Short mmCIF file of C-alpha atoms and ligand atoms in Angstrom, two decimals:
data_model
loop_
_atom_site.label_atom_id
_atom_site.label_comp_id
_atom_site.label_asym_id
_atom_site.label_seq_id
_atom_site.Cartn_x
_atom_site.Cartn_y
_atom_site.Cartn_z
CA UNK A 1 0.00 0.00 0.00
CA UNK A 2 1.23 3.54 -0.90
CA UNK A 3 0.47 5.56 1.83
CA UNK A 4 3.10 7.78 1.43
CA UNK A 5 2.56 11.57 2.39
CA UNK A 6 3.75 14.96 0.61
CA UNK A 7 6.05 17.01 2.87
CA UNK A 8 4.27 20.58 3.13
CA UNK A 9 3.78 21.52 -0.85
CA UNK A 10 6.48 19.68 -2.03
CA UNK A 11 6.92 17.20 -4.14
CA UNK A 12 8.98 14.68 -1.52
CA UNK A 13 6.46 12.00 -0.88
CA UNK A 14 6.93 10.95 3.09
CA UNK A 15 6.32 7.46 4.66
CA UNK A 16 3.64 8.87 7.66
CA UNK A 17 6.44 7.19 9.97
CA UNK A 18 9.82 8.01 9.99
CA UNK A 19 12.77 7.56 12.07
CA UNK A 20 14.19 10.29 14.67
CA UNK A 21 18.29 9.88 14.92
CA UNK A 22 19.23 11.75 18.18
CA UNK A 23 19.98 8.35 19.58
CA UNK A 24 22.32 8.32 17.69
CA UNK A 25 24.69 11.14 19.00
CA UNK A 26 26.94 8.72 20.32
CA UNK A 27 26.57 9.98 23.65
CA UNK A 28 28.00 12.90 23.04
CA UNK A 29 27.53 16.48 23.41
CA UNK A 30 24.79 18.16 25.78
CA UNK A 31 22.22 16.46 23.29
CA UNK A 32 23.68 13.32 23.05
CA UNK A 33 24.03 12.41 26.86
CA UNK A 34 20.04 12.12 26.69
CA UNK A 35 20.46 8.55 25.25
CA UNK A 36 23.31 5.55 25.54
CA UNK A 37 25.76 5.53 22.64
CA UNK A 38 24.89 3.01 20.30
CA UNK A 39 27.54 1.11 18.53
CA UNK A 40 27.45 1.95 14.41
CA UNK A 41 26.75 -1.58 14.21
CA UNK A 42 23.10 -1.21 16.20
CA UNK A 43 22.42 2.23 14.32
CA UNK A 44 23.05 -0.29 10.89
CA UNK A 45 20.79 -2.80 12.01
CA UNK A 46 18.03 -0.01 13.54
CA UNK A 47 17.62 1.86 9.79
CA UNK A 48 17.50 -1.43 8.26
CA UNK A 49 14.78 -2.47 10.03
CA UNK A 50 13.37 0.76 9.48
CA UNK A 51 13.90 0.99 5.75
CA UNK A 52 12.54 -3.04 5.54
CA UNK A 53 9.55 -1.74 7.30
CA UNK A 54 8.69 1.19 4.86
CA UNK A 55 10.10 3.71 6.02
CA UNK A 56 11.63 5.82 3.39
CA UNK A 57 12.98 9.21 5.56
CA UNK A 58 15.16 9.99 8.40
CA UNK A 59 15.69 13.12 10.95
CA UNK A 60 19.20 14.21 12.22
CA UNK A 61 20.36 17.50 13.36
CA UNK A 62 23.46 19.37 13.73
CA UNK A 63 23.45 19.33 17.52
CA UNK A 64 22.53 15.42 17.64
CA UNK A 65 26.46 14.48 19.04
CA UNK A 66 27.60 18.10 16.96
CA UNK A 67 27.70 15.73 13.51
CA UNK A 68 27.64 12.51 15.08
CA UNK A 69 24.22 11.53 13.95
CA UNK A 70 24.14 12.58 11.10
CA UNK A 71 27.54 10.91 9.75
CA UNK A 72 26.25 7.35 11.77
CA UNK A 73 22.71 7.83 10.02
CA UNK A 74 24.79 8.52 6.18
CA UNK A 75 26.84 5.13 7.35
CA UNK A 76 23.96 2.80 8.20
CA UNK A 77 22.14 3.88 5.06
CA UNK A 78 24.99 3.45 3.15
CA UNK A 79 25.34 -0.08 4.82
CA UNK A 80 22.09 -0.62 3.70
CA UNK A 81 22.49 -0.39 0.20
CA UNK A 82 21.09 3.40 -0.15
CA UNK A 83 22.50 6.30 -2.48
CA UNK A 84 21.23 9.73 -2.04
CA UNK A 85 17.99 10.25 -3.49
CA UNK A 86 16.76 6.94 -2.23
CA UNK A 87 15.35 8.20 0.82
CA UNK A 88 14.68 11.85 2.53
CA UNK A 89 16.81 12.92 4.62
CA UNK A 90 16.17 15.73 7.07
CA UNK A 91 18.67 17.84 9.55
CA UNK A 92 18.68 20.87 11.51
CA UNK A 93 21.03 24.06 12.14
CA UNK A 94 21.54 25.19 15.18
CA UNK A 95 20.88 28.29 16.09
CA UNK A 96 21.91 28.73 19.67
CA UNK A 97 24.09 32.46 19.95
CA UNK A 98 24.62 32.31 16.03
CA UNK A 99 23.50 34.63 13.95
CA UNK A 100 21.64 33.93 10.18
CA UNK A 101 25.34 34.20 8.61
CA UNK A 102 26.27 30.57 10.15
CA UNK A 103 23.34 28.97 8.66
CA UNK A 104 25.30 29.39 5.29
CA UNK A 105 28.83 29.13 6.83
CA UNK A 106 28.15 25.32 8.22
CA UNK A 107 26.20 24.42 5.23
CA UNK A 108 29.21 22.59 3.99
CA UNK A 109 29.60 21.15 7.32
CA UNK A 110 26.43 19.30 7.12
CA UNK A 111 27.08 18.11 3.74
CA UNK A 112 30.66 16.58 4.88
CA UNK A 113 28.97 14.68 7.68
CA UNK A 114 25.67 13.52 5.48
CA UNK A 115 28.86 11.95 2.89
CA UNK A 116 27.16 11.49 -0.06
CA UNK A 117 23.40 11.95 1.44
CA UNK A 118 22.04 15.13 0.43
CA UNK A 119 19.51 17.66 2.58
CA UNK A 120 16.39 17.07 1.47
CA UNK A 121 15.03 19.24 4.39
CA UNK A 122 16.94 21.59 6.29
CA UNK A 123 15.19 23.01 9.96
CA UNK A 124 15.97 25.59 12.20
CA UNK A 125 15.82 23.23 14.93
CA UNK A 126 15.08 26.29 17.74
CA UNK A 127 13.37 29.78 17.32
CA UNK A 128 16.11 31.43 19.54
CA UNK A 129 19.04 32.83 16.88
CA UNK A 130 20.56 36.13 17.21
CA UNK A 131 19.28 36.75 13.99
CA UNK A 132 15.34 37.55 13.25
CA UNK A 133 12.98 34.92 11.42
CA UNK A 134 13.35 37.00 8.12
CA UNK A 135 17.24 36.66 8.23
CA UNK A 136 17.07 33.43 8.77
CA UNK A 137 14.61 32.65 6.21
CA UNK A 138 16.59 35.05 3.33
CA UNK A 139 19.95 32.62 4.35
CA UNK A 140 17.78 29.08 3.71
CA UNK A 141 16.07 30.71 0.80
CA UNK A 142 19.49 31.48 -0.85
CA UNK A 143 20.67 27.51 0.16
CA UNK A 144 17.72 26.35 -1.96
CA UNK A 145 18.52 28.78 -5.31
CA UNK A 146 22.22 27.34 -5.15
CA UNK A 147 20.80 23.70 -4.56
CA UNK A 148 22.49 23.16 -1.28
CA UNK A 149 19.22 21.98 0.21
CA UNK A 150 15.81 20.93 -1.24
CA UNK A 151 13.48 22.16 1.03
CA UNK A 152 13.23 24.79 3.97
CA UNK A 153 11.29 23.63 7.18
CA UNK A 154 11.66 25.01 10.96
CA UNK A 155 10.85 23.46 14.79
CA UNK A 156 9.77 24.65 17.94
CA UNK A 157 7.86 27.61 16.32
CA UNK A 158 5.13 29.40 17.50
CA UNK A 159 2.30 30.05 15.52
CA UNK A 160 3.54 33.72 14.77
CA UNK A 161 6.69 32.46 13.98
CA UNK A 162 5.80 29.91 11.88
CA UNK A 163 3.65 31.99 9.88
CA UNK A 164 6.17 35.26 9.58
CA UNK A 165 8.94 32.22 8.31
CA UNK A 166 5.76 31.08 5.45
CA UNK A 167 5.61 34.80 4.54
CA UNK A 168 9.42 35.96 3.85
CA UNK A 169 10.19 32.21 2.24
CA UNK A 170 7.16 33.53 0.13
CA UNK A 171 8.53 36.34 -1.18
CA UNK A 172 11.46 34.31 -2.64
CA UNK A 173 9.15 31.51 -4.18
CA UNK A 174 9.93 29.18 -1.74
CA UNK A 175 6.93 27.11 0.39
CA UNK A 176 7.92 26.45 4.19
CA UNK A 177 7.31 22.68 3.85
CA UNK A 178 7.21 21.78 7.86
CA UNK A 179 7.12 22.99 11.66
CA UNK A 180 8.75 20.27 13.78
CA UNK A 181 7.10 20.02 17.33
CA UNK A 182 6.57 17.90 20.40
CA UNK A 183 3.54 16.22 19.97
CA UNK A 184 1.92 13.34 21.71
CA UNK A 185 -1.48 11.89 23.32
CA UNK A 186 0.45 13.22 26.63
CA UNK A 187 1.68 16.42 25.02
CA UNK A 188 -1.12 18.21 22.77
CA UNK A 189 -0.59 21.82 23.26
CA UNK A 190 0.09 22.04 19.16
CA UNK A 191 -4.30 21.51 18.77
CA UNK A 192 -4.51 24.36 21.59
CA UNK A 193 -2.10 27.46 20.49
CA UNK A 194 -2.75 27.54 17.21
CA UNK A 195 0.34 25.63 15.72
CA UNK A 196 -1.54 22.85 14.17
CA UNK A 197 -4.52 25.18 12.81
CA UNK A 198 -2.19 27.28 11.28
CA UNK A 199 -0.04 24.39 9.48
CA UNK A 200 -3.59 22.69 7.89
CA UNK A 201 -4.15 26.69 6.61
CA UNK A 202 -0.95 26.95 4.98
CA UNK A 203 -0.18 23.12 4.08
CA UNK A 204 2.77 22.79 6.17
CA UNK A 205 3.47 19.50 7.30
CA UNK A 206 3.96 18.96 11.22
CA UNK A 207 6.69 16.40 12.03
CA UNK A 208 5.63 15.15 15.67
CA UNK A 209 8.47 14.65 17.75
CA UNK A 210 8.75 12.99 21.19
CA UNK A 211 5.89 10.64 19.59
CA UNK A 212 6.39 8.04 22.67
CA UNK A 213 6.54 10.86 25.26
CA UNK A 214 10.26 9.76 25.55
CA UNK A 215 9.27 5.97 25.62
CA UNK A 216 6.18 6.60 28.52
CA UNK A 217 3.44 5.86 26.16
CA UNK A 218 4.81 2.18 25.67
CA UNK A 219 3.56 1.23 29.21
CA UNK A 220 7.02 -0.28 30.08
CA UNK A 221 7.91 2.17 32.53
CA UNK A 222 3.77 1.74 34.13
CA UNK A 223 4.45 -1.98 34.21
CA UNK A 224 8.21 -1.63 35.82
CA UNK A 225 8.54 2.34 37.25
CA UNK A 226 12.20 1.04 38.21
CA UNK A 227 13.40 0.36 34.97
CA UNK A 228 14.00 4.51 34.25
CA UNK A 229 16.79 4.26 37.24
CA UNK A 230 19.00 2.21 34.80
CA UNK A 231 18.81 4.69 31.92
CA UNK A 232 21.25 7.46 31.26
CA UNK A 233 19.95 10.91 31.22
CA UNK A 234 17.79 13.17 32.88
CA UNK A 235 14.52 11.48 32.13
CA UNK A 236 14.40 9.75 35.05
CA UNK A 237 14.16 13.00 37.22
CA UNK A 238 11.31 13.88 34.73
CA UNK A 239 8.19 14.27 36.54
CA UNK A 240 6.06 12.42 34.21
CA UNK A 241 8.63 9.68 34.44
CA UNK A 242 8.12 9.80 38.41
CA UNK A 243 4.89 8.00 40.15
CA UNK A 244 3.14 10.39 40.44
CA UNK A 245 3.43 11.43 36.64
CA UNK A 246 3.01 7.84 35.66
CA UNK A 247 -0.36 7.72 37.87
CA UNK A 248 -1.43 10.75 35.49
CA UNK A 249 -1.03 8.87 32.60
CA UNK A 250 -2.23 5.54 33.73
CA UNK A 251 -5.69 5.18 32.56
CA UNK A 252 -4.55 6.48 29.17
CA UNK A 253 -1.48 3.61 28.64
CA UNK A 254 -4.11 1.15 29.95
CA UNK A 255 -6.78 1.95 27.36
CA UNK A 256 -3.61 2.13 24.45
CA UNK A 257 -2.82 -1.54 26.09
CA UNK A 258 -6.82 -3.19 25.42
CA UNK A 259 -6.99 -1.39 21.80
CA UNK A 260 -3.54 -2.51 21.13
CA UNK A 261 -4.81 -6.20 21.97
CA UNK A 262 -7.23 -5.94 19.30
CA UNK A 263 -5.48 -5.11 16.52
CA UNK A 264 -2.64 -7.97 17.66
CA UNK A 265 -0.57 -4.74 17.82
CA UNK A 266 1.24 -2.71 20.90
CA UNK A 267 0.73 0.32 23.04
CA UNK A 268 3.40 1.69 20.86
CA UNK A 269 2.22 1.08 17.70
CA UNK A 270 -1.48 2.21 18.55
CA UNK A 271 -0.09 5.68 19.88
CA UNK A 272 1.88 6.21 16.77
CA UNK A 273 -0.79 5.39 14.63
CA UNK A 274 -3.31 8.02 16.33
CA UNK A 275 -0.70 10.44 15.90
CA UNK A 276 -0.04 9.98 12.43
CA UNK A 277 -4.04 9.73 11.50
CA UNK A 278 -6.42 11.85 13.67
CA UNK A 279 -5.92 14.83 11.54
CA UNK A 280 -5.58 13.46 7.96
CA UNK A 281 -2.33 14.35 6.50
CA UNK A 282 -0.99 16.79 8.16
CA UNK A 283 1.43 15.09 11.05
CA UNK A 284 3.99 12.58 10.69
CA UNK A 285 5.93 11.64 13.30
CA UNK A 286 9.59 10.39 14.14
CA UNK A 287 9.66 8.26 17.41
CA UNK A 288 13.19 7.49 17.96
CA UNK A 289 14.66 3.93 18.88
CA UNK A 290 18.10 2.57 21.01
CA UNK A 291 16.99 -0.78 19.91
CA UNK A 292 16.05 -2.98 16.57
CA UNK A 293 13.30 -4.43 18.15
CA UNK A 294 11.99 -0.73 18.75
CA UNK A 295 12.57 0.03 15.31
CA UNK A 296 10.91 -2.72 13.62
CA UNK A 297 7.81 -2.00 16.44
CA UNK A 298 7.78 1.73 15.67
CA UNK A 299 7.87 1.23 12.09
CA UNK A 300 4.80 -1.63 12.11
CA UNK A 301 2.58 0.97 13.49
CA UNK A 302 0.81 1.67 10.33
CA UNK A 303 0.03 -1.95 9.18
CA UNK A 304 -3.25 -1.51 11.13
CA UNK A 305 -6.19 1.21 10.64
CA UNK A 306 -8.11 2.06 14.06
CA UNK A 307 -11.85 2.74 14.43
CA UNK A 308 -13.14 5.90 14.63
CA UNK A 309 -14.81 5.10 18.47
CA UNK A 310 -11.21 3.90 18.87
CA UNK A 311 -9.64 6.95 18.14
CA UNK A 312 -11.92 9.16 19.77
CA UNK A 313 -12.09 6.99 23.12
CA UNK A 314 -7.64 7.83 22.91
CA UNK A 315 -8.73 11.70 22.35
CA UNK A 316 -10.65 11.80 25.10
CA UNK A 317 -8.37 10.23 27.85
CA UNK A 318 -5.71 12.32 26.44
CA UNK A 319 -7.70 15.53 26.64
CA UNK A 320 -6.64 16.21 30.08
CA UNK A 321 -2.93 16.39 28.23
CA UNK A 322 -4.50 19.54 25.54
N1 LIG B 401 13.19 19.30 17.06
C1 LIG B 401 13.41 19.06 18.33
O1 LIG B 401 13.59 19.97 19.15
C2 LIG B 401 13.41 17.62 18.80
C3 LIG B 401 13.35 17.32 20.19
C4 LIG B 401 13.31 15.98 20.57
C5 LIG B 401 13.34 14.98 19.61
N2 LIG B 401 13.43 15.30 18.27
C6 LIG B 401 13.45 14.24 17.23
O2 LIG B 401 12.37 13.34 17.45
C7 LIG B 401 12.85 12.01 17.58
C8 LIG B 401 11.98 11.26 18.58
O3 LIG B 401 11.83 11.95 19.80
P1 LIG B 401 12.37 11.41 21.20
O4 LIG B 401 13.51 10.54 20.99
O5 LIG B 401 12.53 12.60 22.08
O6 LIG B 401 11.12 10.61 21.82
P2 LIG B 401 10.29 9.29 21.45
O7 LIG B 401 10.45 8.94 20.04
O8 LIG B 401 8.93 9.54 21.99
O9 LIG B 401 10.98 8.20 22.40
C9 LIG B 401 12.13 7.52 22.02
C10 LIG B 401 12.58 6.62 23.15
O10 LIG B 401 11.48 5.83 23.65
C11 LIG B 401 11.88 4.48 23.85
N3 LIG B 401 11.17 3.68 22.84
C12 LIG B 401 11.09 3.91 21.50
N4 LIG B 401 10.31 2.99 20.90
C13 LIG B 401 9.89 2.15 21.86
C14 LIG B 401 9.06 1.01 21.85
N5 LIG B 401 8.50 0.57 20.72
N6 LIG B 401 8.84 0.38 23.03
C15 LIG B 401 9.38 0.82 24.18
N7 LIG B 401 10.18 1.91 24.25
C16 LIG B 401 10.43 2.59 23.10
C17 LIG B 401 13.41 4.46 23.64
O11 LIG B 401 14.08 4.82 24.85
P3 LIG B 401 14.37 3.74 26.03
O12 LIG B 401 14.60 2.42 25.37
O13 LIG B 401 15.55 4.29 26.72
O14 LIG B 401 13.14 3.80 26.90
C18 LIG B 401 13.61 5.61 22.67
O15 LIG B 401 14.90 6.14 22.71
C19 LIG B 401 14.33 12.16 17.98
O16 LIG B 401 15.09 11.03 17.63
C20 LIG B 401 14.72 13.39 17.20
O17 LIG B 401 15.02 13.04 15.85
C21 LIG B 401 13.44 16.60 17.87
#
C-alpha cells in the first residue's frame, strides 16, 4: 500500500512514519548524553529495520552528538544499500548564539557529515538565533537557489513564527514545507495554540516529535517504574517519568494496552498510529529507537487502521494532556 505523504507543498512524498536519529549522537555532546551511545553496528541494524519496514525518511540535526548523527545515520544507510535520493533525509542548524550568517557558513559542514546523502530538508531546529525569522529565512532561501538543500522547514515555532517564516520564504518563491514540534497523546498543546490550525491553513506538514513521550506511552515504565533508574539521562528525574506522573497517565497507557490487543498490535504502535491519522495528512511523526526491536515496532505501526470510536475513546483520555 502507498500511503506515502507529501512534505508541506512539495513534491517529496513521506512514509507517515519516519525515524528520529538523536539516539544516535553517540553519547556525546549536551544532546547526546540524553540517550546511551549506540555502537554503528546497532544504528546499521536499527535503519535497516526501518527501511525493511517502509520507512523511506530519516531526521538528524546538527546538535545530535555536533555531527555525530548525522555521519552514523549517512553510514547505516549506506550499509544498507542506499544512495542519495533513495530516501529523505532531514537535519537541523543550530541556532543557539549564532547569527543567520552561520546557517550558510556550516552548510558545507552538514554536507561533509551527510557523505554522499544530500539535505532534502533543512530546519531551524530552535526559534532562539541572534538573527530575526526573516534573516534566517533570506539565508535558507538562498541555500535552496544554489541547490544546497531541497526544502526549507523550521521546529519549535510558534504560531507567529511559523507563519512570519511562510511569509518571507514567500517572497522568494519558496513554500515552508514543515514545523517540527513535540507532539503526543500526553503532550497536545500544538491543537490548543494555534500551531496545528495554522499548518492545515498553509499546508505545512507537522513532524511530531517525542511521539512516545520519551518511551512513557509504551507502558514499560507503568508496568516496571524502576526500569528509568538504569537509563542514562535526565529522564528519570522527569516528573512524568516519576509516580506520580506515571499515575497521570495511567488510565490512558491502559486503554492504548486493550486497543492494542485488538489489533494484535502494541501500546506503541497504537499511539503512533493516532498520531499519524487523527488529523488526515498533516502530522507525521519520528519516534526514535536505542533498539532494533523498537525500530521494527515503531515502524509496524501503520500496518493496522483504528476505528473511529477507537480513536476518539484515545482523544478523550488524552484531553486532560491539551
Ligand atoms: N526538534 C526538536 O527539538 C526535537 C526534540 C526531541 C526529539 N526530536 C526528534 O524526534 C525524535 C523522537 O523523539 P524522542 O527521541 O525525544 O522521543 P520518542 O520517540 O517519543 O521516544 C524515544 C525513546 O522511547 C523508547 N522507545 C522507543 N520505541 C519504543 C518502543 N517501541 N517500546 C518501548 N520503548 C520505546 C526508547 O528509549 P528507552 O529504550 O531508553 O526507553 C527511545 O529512545 C528524535 O530522535 C529526534 O530526531 C526533535
Amino acid at each position: 500500500m502507498d500511503n506515502h505523504r507529501s512534505l508541506g507543498r512539495s513534491p517529496i512524498a513521506i512514509s507517515p512514519i519516519g525515524l528520529g536519529c538523536w539516539q544516535f549522537s553517540e553519547g556525546r555532546g549536551f544532546a547526546g548524553r540524553f540517550w546511551p551511545a549506540l555502537p554503528q553496528e546497532t544504528a546499521n541494524q536499527i535503519v535497516a529495520a526501518s527501511l525493511d519496514a517502509g520507512i523511506n525518511w530519516f531526521d538528524t540535526a546538527e546538535v545530535y552528538g555536533g555531527g555525530r548523527s548525522e555521519a552514523a545515520l549517512a553510514k547505516a544507510l549506506t550499509a544498507a544499500g542506499k544512495k542519495n535520493g533513495d530516501v529523505v533525509v532531514a537535519t537541523k542548524w543550530w541556532p543557539m548564539w549564532r547569527t543567520a550568517g552561520n546557517i550558510k557558513a556550516t552548510i558545507r559542514a552538514r554536507q561533509s557529515f551527510l557523505a554522499s546523502f544530500g539535505i532534502d530538508l533543512y530546519q531551524i531546529h530552535q526559534p532562539f538565533a541572534l538573527a530575526s525569522t526573516a534573516a534566517q529565512m533570506h539565508a535558507m532561501a538562498d541555500l535552496v537557489e544554489d541547490q544546497r538543500i531541497r526544502t526549507v522547514g523550521v521546529s519549535n515555532f510558534s504560531t507567529a513564527k511559523m507563519r512570519a517564516a511562510h511569509q518571507v520564504l514567500d517572497t522568494r518563491g519558496i513554500h515552508l514545507v514543515s514545523n517540527q514540534v513535540r507532539y503526543s497523546l500526553l503532550d497536545r498543546r500544538i491543537e490548543k495554540n494555534g500551531v496545528l490550525r495554522t499548518a492545515q491553513e498553509l499546508g505545512i506538514t507537522i513532524i511530531a516529535y517525542s511521539p512516545l513521550a520519551q518511551g512513557i506511552l509504551s507502558g514499560k515504565y507503568h508496568r516496571d517504574p524502576n526500569m528509568i533508574r538504569s537509563r542514562p539521562g535526565p529522564r528519570k528525574w522527569m516528573t512524568a517519568f516519576r509516580r506520580r506522573g506515571l499515575d497521570r497517565s495511567r488510565a490512558l497507557v491502559a486503554a492504548l494496552e486493550e486497543i492494542a490487543r485488538a489489533h494484535d498490535a502494541t501500546p506503541s504502535q497504537v499511539a503512533l498510529n493516532w498520531l499519524a491519522n487523527y488529523h488526515g495528512d498533516t502530522v507525521v511523526v519520528i519516534p526514535g529507537a536505542t533498539s532494533v526491536a523498537q525500530a521494527e515496532e515503531n515502524a509496524g505501526a501503520m500496518s493496522f487502521l483504528l476505528s473511529d470510536a477507537e480513536m476518539n475513546r484515545l482523544d478523550e483520555l488524552s484531553r486532560p494532556f491539551c
